[in-house]
Amino acid sequence: MAKAKSVACPVCTTAWNLPIFHSEDNPCPNGPGLPATERVLPATAAIAATVNGYVMPIKMLAVWKAGVKQNPAPNFMFIGPPGSGKTDGGECLAAMDGYEHLKVDCASMTDPSDWFGVREIVVEDGVAVTYYKPSQFIETIQRRSVINLDEINRIPDAVRQVLLPLLDASRAVLNPLDGKIVHRHPECVILMTGNVGLRFTGTSAIDPAFTSRAAILNVDYVDEAVERGILRDKAGASEALATQLVKFAVDVREKAKIDPDWPTVSTRELMNVCNFVSDGLDTTTALEVCVFNGASSEGGTSSIQMAMFILWAALGGKQ
């Protein structure tokens, strides 16, 4: 059965100021005479072109556009494999609509006080004076912004107690360093991202208190045609190399769905391969240092690492 073609939609493209495509068998729900306030960005449309250099999944854009109309601003959670664009998506959405953006590496914020700032005691004229310096997180949450809590499943239990009041209806928390209440700005969007899977060490299950307070979007790798375009346009790969690498990545991802011991291959890793190739390294060695060596070598010739080499060889690559 032939795959339906995607065609550019002049109505949606004009309304959203983005090149929006619909499948021929899934027509646009927005009529030419529909008022702009009633137009809907359909989550079932094909992937849009790049936005600020990022390939924006239509569903991500649709969920964002609907969510930020809410007052106060909602919480989002993007879950998916590494290198699928979760973190970049949040930064792009913020830039697109003019929000301040702050990325917080949750893995490094292990002490609850880290989230609030520091308190210093300075001796002035023989008298000890206490100064409080708020963290960037505390400053930003009180402004119109997008705060990206990256890898939310790496925070310990004690830190969860800091964040939960900011995520629920109260949108406020007591600052233990100065005794004042910190109020989250009505237009402050909190976006949580996480990699889910047993292969990721140092992670915890995502607390239902987080998931129940957020709109959750599963983010996956872009489709093959778009991924080839990224490797061509952003990493300088030839059409032949892009096609070969994407086919390899898709084959590995299919195996990872069946066998949890198999790693996935991210778009980010493929771009790294292309960068090495453009700097003079042969493709197989570039794959070896960027992808193969990260897979298990246990089992020798029967290892996952060797199986990856064999997959690559079957696509015309050299072992």
mmCIF file of C-alpha atoms in Angstrom:
data_model
loop_
_atom_site.group_PDB
_atom_site.id
_atom_site.type_symbol
_atom_site.label_atom_id
_atom_site.label_comp_id
_atom_site.label_asym_id
_atom_site.label_seq_id
_atom_site.Cartn_x
_atom_site.Cartn_y
_atom_site.Cartn_z
ATOM 1 C CA MET A 1 0.000 0.000 0.000
ATOM 2 C CA ALA A 2 1.449 3.352 -1.045
ATOM 3 C CA LYS A 3 2.206 5.826 1.710
ATOM 4 C CA ALA A 4 0.073 8.972 1.624
ATOM 5 C CA LYS A 5 1.885 12.105 0.541
ATOM 6 C CA SER A 6 2.307 15.101 2.817
ATOM 7 C CA VAL A 7 1.333 18.470 1.401
ATOM 8 C CA ALA A 8 1.950 21.968 2.718
ATOM 9 C CA CYS A 9 -1.153 23.577 4.223
ATOM 10 C CA PRO A 10 -1.437 27.304 3.403
ATOM 11 C CA VAL A 11 -3.985 27.923 6.170
ATOM 12 C CA CYS A 12 -1.944 26.393 9.005
ATOM 13 C CA THR A 13 1.335 27.729 7.653
ATOM 14 C CA THR A 14 -0.064 31.266 7.709
ATOM 15 C CA ALA A 15 -1.755 30.842 11.095
ATOM 16 C CA TRP A 16 1.255 29.401 12.888
ATOM 17 C CA ASN A 17 4.029 31.084 10.871
ATOM 18 C CA LEU A 18 5.562 27.637 10.360
ATOM 19 C CA PRO A 19 5.655 25.311 7.359
ATOM 20 C CA ILE A 20 2.947 22.839 8.452
ATOM 21 C CA PHE A 21 2.246 19.695 6.436
ATOM 22 C CA HIS A 22 -0.763 17.371 6.400
ATOM 23 C CA SER A 23 -1.104 13.924 4.961
ATOM 24 C CA GLU A 24 -3.371 13.793 1.920
ATOM 25 C CA ASP A 25 -5.624 11.313 3.717
ATOM 26 C CA ASN A 26 -5.798 13.538 6.830
ATOM 27 C CA PRO A 27 -7.099 16.921 5.634
ATOM 28 C CA CYS A 28 -6.715 20.160 7.559
ATOM 29 C CA PRO A 29 -9.488 20.799 10.120
ATOM 30 C CA ASN A 30 -9.131 24.560 9.744
ATOM 31 C CA GLY A 31 -11.267 26.092 7.047
ATOM 32 C CA PRO A 32 -10.047 29.185 5.165
ATOM 33 C CA GLY A 33 -12.686 31.366 6.837
ATOM 34 C CA LEU A 34 -12.157 30.094 10.381
ATOM 35 C CA PRO A 35 -11.263 32.902 12.853
ATOM 36 C CA ALA A 36 -7.661 32.779 14.056
ATOM 37 C CA THR A 37 -8.795 32.330 17.668
ATOM 38 C CA GLU A 38 -10.570 29.085 16.752
ATOM 39 C CA ARG A 39 -7.805 27.519 14.688
ATOM 40 C CA VAL A 40 -6.366 24.288 15.984
ATOM 41 C CA LEU A 41 -2.879 22.943 15.305
ATOM 42 C CA PRO A 42 -3.618 19.241 14.740
ATOM 43 C CA ALA A 43 -1.290 16.874 16.578
ATOM 44 C CA THR A 44 -1.755 14.348 13.774
ATOM 45 C CA ALA A 45 -0.041 16.508 11.163
ATOM 46 C CA ALA A 46 3.317 15.507 9.753
ATOM 47 C CA ILE A 47 6.548 16.853 11.252
ATOM 48 C CA ALA A 48 7.093 20.532 10.578
ATOM 49 C CA ALA A 49 10.239 22.107 9.244
ATOM 50 C CA THR A 50 12.878 23.392 11.632
ATOM 51 C CA VAL A 51 12.054 26.074 14.183
ATOM 52 C CA ASN A 52 15.099 28.048 15.308
ATOM 53 C CA GLY A 53 17.212 25.207 13.903
ATOM 54 C CA TYR A 54 15.319 22.493 15.798
ATOM 55 C CA VAL A 55 13.088 19.938 14.102
ATOM 56 C CA MET A 56 9.825 20.462 15.960
ATOM 57 C CA PRO A 57 7.406 17.533 16.253
ATOM 58 C CA ILE A 58 3.919 18.828 15.520
ATOM 59 C CA LYS A 59 2.439 17.111 18.571
ATOM 60 C CA MET A 60 4.968 18.885 20.825
ATOM 61 C CA LEU A 61 4.095 22.210 19.249
ATOM 62 C CA ALA A 62 0.345 21.565 19.501
ATOM 63 C CA VAL A 63 0.530 20.601 23.185
ATOM 64 C CA TRP A 64 2.671 23.661 23.928
ATOM 65 C CA LYS A 65 0.420 26.106 22.073
ATOM 66 C CA ALA A 66 -2.645 24.791 23.892
ATOM 67 C CA GLY A 67 -0.927 24.667 27.285
ATOM 68 C CA VAL A 68 0.519 28.174 27.393
ATOM 69 C CA LYS A 69 -2.949 29.641 26.876
ATOM 70 C CA GLN A 70 -3.740 28.481 30.407
ATOM 71 C CA ASN A 71 -3.522 30.845 33.349
ATOM 72 C CA PRO A 72 -1.535 30.038 35.380
ATOM 73 C CA ALA A 73 0.948 28.264 33.108
ATOM 74 C CA PRO A 74 0.959 24.457 33.291
ATOM 75 C CA ASN A 75 3.655 21.861 33.910
ATOM 76 C CA PHE A 76 4.924 19.674 31.080
ATOM 77 C CA MET A 77 6.872 16.428 31.127
ATOM 78 C CA PHE A 78 8.772 15.131 28.082
ATOM 79 C CA ILE A 79 9.752 11.466 28.343
ATOM 80 C CA GLY A 80 11.760 9.558 25.771
ATOM 81 C CA PRO A 81 15.070 8.016 24.730
ATOM 82 C CA PRO A 82 18.333 9.979 24.980
ATOM 83 C CA GLY A 83 19.149 12.304 22.123
ATOM 84 C CA SER A 84 15.544 12.522 20.906
ATOM 85 C CA GLY A 85 15.266 16.285 21.393
ATOM 86 C CA LYS A 86 13.499 16.611 24.744
ATOM 87 C CA THR A 87 15.794 19.266 26.205
ATOM 88 C CA ASP A 88 16.355 21.102 22.927
ATOM 89 C CA GLY A 89 12.600 21.120 22.384
ATOM 90 C CA GLY A 90 12.010 23.037 25.597
ATOM 91 C CA GLU A 91 14.675 25.601 24.757
ATOM 92 C CA CYS A 92 13.280 26.048 21.260
ATOM 93 C CA LEU A 93 9.694 26.495 22.488
ATOM 94 C CA ALA A 94 10.843 29.138 24.961
ATOM 95 C CA ALA A 95 12.778 31.055 22.303
ATOM 96 C CA MET A 96 9.920 30.793 19.819
ATOM 97 C CA ASP A 97 7.491 32.578 22.144
ATOM 98 C CA GLY A 98 9.963 34.897 23.850
ATOM 99 C CA TYR A 99 10.224 33.198 27.241
ATOM 100 C CA GLU A 100 13.339 33.356 29.387
ATOM 101 C CA HIS A 101 14.843 29.850 29.553
ATOM 102 C CA LEU A 102 16.708 28.120 32.370
ATOM 103 C CA LYS A 103 18.001 24.544 32.247
ATOM 104 C CA VAL A 104 18.539 22.909 35.639
ATOM 105 C CA ASP A 105 20.628 19.727 35.771
ATOM 106 C CA CYS A 106 18.709 17.787 38.392
ATOM 107 C CA ALA A 107 21.524 15.269 38.844
ATOM 108 C CA SER A 108 23.760 17.988 40.305
ATOM 109 C CA MET A 109 21.101 19.479 42.620
ATOM 110 C CA THR A 110 21.202 16.846 45.352
ATOM 111 C CA ASP A 111 20.916 19.095 48.402
ATOM 112 C CA PRO A 112 17.544 20.846 48.951
ATOM 113 C CA SER A 113 19.324 24.087 49.850
ATOM 114 C CA ASP A 114 21.006 24.106 46.410
ATOM 115 C CA TRP A 115 17.677 25.090 44.887
ATOM 116 C CA PHE A 116 17.324 28.201 47.043
ATOM 117 C CA GLY A 117 20.783 29.758 46.965
ATOM 118 C CA VAL A 118 23.452 30.484 49.566
ATOM 119 C CA ARG A 119 23.618 32.340 52.868
ATOM 120 C CA GLU A 120 26.889 34.033 53.751
ATOM 121 C CA ILE A 121 28.050 35.583 57.000
ATOM 122 C CA VAL A 122 30.336 38.577 56.536
ATOM 123 C CA VAL A 123 31.985 40.586 59.298
ATOM 124 C CA GLU A 124 31.481 44.309 58.773
ATOM 125 C CA ASP A 125 32.899 46.785 61.318
ATOM 126 C CA GLY A 126 33.272 43.944 63.777
ATOM 127 C CA VAL A 127 29.645 42.856 63.372
ATOM 128 C CA ALA A 128 28.597 39.598 61.718
ATOM 129 C CA VAL A 129 26.091 40.324 58.920
ATOM 130 C CA THR A 130 24.190 37.598 57.088
ATOM 131 C CA TYR A 131 23.588 37.998 53.362
ATOM 132 C CA TYR A 132 21.299 35.807 51.286
ATOM 133 C CA LYS A 133 22.020 35.298 47.595
ATOM 134 C CA PRO A 134 19.141 33.602 45.745
ATOM 135 C CA SER A 135 19.847 30.874 43.235
ATOM 136 C CA GLN A 136 19.175 31.359 39.547
ATOM 137 C CA PHE A 137 16.303 28.906 39.931
ATOM 138 C CA ILE A 138 14.603 31.038 42.612
ATOM 139 C CA GLU A 139 15.102 34.221 40.590
ATOM 140 C CA THR A 140 13.836 32.721 37.344
ATOM 141 C CA ILE A 141 10.758 31.014 38.785
ATOM 142 C CA GLN A 142 9.440 34.443 39.757
ATOM 143 C CA ARG A 143 9.562 35.677 36.145
ATOM 144 C CA ARG A 144 7.889 34.800 32.841
ATOM 145 C CA SER A 145 10.050 31.853 31.889
ATOM 146 C CA VAL A 146 10.466 28.206 30.967
ATOM 147 C CA ILE A 147 12.392 26.228 33.572
ATOM 148 C CA ASN A 148 13.650 22.922 32.228
ATOM 149 C CA LEU A 149 14.176 20.409 35.050
ATOM 150 C CA ASP A 150 16.422 18.096 33.074
ATOM 151 C CA GLU A 151 16.485 14.398 34.064
ATOM 152 C CA ILE A 152 13.863 14.771 36.764
ATOM 153 C CA ASN A 153 14.234 11.095 37.670
ATOM 154 C CA ARG A 154 17.730 11.744 39.068
ATOM 155 C CA ILE A 155 16.661 13.859 42.040
ATOM 156 C CA PRO A 156 16.571 12.400 45.582
ATOM 157 C CA ASP A 157 13.465 12.263 47.786
ATOM 158 C CA ALA A 158 14.403 15.342 49.816
ATOM 159 C CA VAL A 159 14.511 17.516 46.704
ATOM 160 C CA ARG A 160 11.080 16.316 45.606
ATOM 161 C CA GLN A 161 9.620 17.985 48.695
ATOM 162 C CA VAL A 162 11.037 21.309 47.479
ATOM 163 C CA LEU A 163 9.532 21.023 44.011
ATOM 164 C CA LEU A 164 6.096 19.571 44.689
ATOM 165 C CA PRO A 165 4.561 22.742 46.207
ATOM 166 C CA LEU A 166 5.756 24.702 43.163
ATOM 167 C CA LEU A 167 4.081 22.208 40.839
ATOM 168 C CA ASP A 168 0.683 22.055 42.546
ATOM 169 C CA ALA A 169 -2.086 24.634 42.855
ATOM 170 C CA SER A 170 -0.329 26.623 45.586
ATOM 171 C CA ARG A 171 2.640 27.380 43.260
ATOM 172 C CA ALA A 172 4.642 28.566 46.266
ATOM 173 C CA VAL A 173 7.252 27.249 48.701
ATOM 174 C CA LEU A 174 8.869 28.500 51.893
ATOM 175 C CA ASN A 175 12.483 29.532 51.402
ATOM 176 C CA PRO A 176 14.383 28.193 54.429
ATOM 177 C CA LEU A 177 17.308 30.546 53.833
ATOM 178 C CA ASP A 178 15.387 33.794 54.341
ATOM 179 C CA GLY A 179 12.049 32.635 55.773
ATOM 180 C CA LYS A 180 10.028 34.147 52.907
ATOM 181 C CA ILE A 181 7.477 32.542 50.600
ATOM 182 C CA VAL A 182 8.631 32.132 46.988
ATOM 183 C CA HIS A 183 5.728 32.514 44.553
ATOM 184 C CA ARG A 184 5.949 31.022 41.080
ATOM 185 C CA HIS A 185 5.125 33.529 38.343
ATOM 186 C CA PRO A 186 1.751 32.889 36.614
ATOM 187 C CA GLU A 187 3.581 32.625 33.270
ATOM 188 C CA CYS A 188 6.407 30.433 34.515
ATOM 189 C CA VAL A 189 6.254 27.102 32.666
ATOM 190 C CA ILE A 190 7.966 24.152 34.321
ATOM 191 C CA LEU A 191 9.137 21.447 31.936
ATOM 192 C CA MET A 192 10.459 18.161 33.291
ATOM 193 C CA THR A 193 12.409 15.742 31.091
ATOM 194 C CA GLY A 194 13.453 12.179 31.749
ATOM 195 C CA ASN A 195 15.049 9.104 30.200
ATOM 196 C CA VAL A 196 13.149 6.016 31.248
ATOM 197 C CA GLY A 197 14.730 2.561 31.277
ATOM 198 C CA LEU A 198 16.686 0.088 33.363
ATOM 199 C CA ARG A 199 19.925 0.889 31.524
ATOM 200 C CA PHE A 200 20.177 4.338 33.096
ATOM 201 C CA THR A 201 22.049 4.118 36.389
ATOM 202 C CA GLY A 202 21.475 6.565 39.202
ATOM 203 C CA THR A 203 17.837 7.112 38.301
ATOM 204 C CA SER A 204 14.671 6.628 40.304
ATOM 205 C CA ALA A 205 11.120 5.902 39.291
ATOM 206 C CA ILE A 206 9.316 9.120 38.395
ATOM 207 C CA ASP A 207 7.114 10.000 41.350
ATOM 208 C CA PRO A 208 3.372 9.892 40.495
ATOM 209 C CA ALA A 209 3.125 13.202 42.328
ATOM 210 C CA PHE A 210 5.076 14.652 39.383
ATOM 211 C CA THR A 211 3.262 12.830 36.595
ATOM 212 C CA SER A 212 -0.162 13.699 38.014
ATOM 213 C CA ARG A 213 0.761 17.388 37.989
ATOM 214 C CA ALA A 214 1.988 17.530 34.388
ATOM 215 C CA ALA A 215 0.909 17.129 30.798
ATOM 216 C CA ILE A 216 3.064 14.209 29.633
ATOM 217 C CA LEU A 217 4.370 13.910 26.095
ATOM 218 C CA ASN A 218 6.269 10.879 24.846
ATOM 219 C CA VAL A 219 9.077 12.147 22.628
ATOM 220 C CA ASP A 220 10.635 9.757 20.139
ATOM 221 C CA TYR A 221 13.177 10.043 17.378
ATOM 222 C CA VAL A 222 12.065 11.884 14.265
ATOM 223 C CA ASP A 223 11.069 9.890 11.207
ATOM 224 C CA GLU A 224 13.703 8.654 8.784
ATOM 225 C CA ALA A 225 13.279 11.350 6.137
ATOM 226 C CA VAL A 226 13.632 14.142 8.680
ATOM 227 C CA GLU A 227 16.593 12.476 10.363
ATOM 228 C CA ARG A 228 18.380 12.175 7.022
ATOM 229 C CA GLY A 229 17.719 15.873 6.478
ATOM 230 C CA ILE A 230 19.236 16.743 9.855
ATOM 231 C CA LEU A 231 22.407 14.805 9.055
ATOM 232 C CA ARG A 232 22.653 16.500 5.663
ATOM 233 C CA ASP A 233 21.786 20.043 6.668
ATOM 234 C CA LYS A 234 23.250 20.264 10.184
ATOM 235 C CA ALA A 235 26.122 17.772 10.053
ATOM 236 C CA GLY A 236 27.172 18.060 6.397
ATOM 237 C CA ALA A 237 26.615 14.383 5.503
ATOM 238 C CA SER A 238 26.136 13.287 1.919
ATOM 239 C CA GLU A 239 22.776 11.807 0.955
ATOM 240 C CA ALA A 240 24.339 8.346 0.699
ATOM 241 C CA LEU A 241 25.983 8.558 4.140
ATOM 242 C CA ALA A 242 22.855 9.991 5.771
ATOM 243 C CA THR A 243 20.720 7.203 4.313
ATOM 244 C CA GLN A 244 23.140 4.501 5.427
ATOM 245 C CA LEU A 245 23.504 5.855 8.972
ATOM 246 C CA VAL A 246 19.776 6.380 9.512
ATOM 247 C CA LYS A 247 18.989 2.864 8.275
ATOM 248 C CA PHE A 248 21.556 1.491 10.726
ATOM 249 C CA ALA A 249 20.084 3.548 13.589
ATOM 250 C CA VAL A 250 16.545 2.384 12.795
ATOM 251 C CA ASP A 251 17.645 -1.257 12.771
ATOM 252 C CA VAL A 252 19.336 -0.846 16.168
ATOM 253 C CA ARG A 253 16.324 0.927 17.660
ATOM 254 C CA GLU A 254 14.047 -1.905 16.537
ATOM 255 C CA LYS A 255 16.281 -4.405 18.334
ATOM 256 C CA ALA A 256 16.309 -2.199 21.445
ATOM 257 C CA LYS A 257 12.518 -2.359 21.576
ATOM 258 C CA ILE A 258 12.721 -6.147 21.873
ATOM 259 C CA ASP A 259 15.880 -6.560 23.923
ATOM 260 C CA PRO A 260 16.499 -4.057 26.785
ATOM 261 C CA ASP A 261 20.219 -4.900 26.717
ATOM 262 C CA TRP A 262 20.515 -3.212 23.335
ATOM 263 C CA PRO A 263 21.238 0.534 23.450
ATOM 264 C CA THR A 264 19.504 2.894 21.069
ATOM 265 C CA VAL A 265 21.340 5.132 18.622
ATOM 266 C CA SER A 266 20.354 8.775 18.962
ATOM 267 C CA THR A 267 20.278 11.491 16.333
ATOM 268 C CA ARG A 268 22.897 13.275 18.425
ATOM 269 C CA GLU A 269 25.242 10.285 18.120
ATOM 270 C CA LEU A 270 24.709 10.142 14.349
ATOM 271 C CA MET A 271 25.586 13.831 14.098
ATOM 272 C CA ASN A 272 28.786 13.156 16.044
ATOM 273 C CA VAL A 273 29.638 10.393 13.560
ATOM 274 C CA CYS A 274 29.119 12.800 10.656
ATOM 275 C CA ASN A 275 31.296 15.433 12.313
ATOM 276 C CA PHE A 276 34.161 12.931 12.648
ATOM 277 C CA VAL A 277 33.700 11.840 9.031
ATOM 278 C CA SER A 278 33.772 15.441 7.803
ATOM 279 C CA ASP A 279 37.054 15.882 9.696
ATOM 280 C CA GLY A 280 38.658 12.969 7.830
ATOM 281 C CA LEU A 281 37.841 9.841 9.866
ATOM 282 C CA ASP A 282 36.450 6.821 8.043
ATOM 283 C CA THR A 283 32.796 6.087 8.801
ATOM 284 C CA THR A 284 33.288 2.710 10.492
ATOM 285 C CA THR A 285 35.874 4.082 12.917
ATOM 286 C CA ALA A 286 33.639 7.079 13.584
ATOM 287 C CA LEU A 287 30.789 4.705 14.414
ATOM 288 C CA GLU A 288 33.114 2.662 16.578
ATOM 289 C CA VAL A 289 34.106 5.593 18.804
ATOM 290 C CA CYS A 290 30.675 7.253 18.854
ATOM 291 C CA VAL A 291 28.373 4.216 19.023
ATOM 292 C CA PHE A 292 29.847 0.699 19.034
ATOM 293 C CA ASN A 293 32.181 1.152 21.997
ATOM 294 C CA GLY A 294 29.268 2.222 24.159
ATOM 295 C CA ALA A 295 27.596 -1.167 23.703
ATOM 296 C CA SER A 296 28.362 -4.259 25.760
ATOM 297 C CA SER A 297 31.334 -6.341 24.605
ATOM 298 C CA GLU A 298 30.480 -9.240 26.913
ATOM 299 C CA GLY A 299 30.305 -12.492 24.986
ATOM 300 C CA GLY A 300 33.051 -11.742 22.487
ATOM 301 C CA THR A 301 31.860 -12.639 19.001
ATOM 302 C CA SER A 302 28.329 -13.043 20.377
ATOM 303 C CA SER A 303 28.272 -9.621 22.064
ATOM 304 C CA ILE A 304 25.930 -6.755 21.259
ATOM 305 C CA GLN A 305 28.945 -4.725 20.184
ATOM 306 C CA MET A 306 29.863 -7.341 17.571
ATOM 307 C CA ALA A 307 26.229 -7.618 16.491
ATOM 308 C CA MET A 308 26.290 -3.888 15.775
ATOM 309 C CA PHE A 309 29.373 -4.320 13.619
ATOM 310 C CA ILE A 310 27.566 -7.077 11.707
ATOM 311 C CA LEU A 311 24.480 -4.890 11.201
ATOM 312 C CA TRP A 312 26.679 -2.126 9.861
ATOM 313 C CA ALA A 313 28.531 -4.526 7.550
ATOM 314 C CA ALA A 314 25.193 -5.766 6.172
ATOM 315 C CA LEU A 315 24.430 -2.186 5.122
ATOM 316 C CA GLY A 316 27.680 -1.915 3.204
ATOM 317 C CA GLY A 317 29.938 -0.704 5.990
ATOM 318 C CA LYS A 318 33.313 -2.314 6.535
ATOM 319 C CA GLN A 319 34.147 -4.222 9.723
#
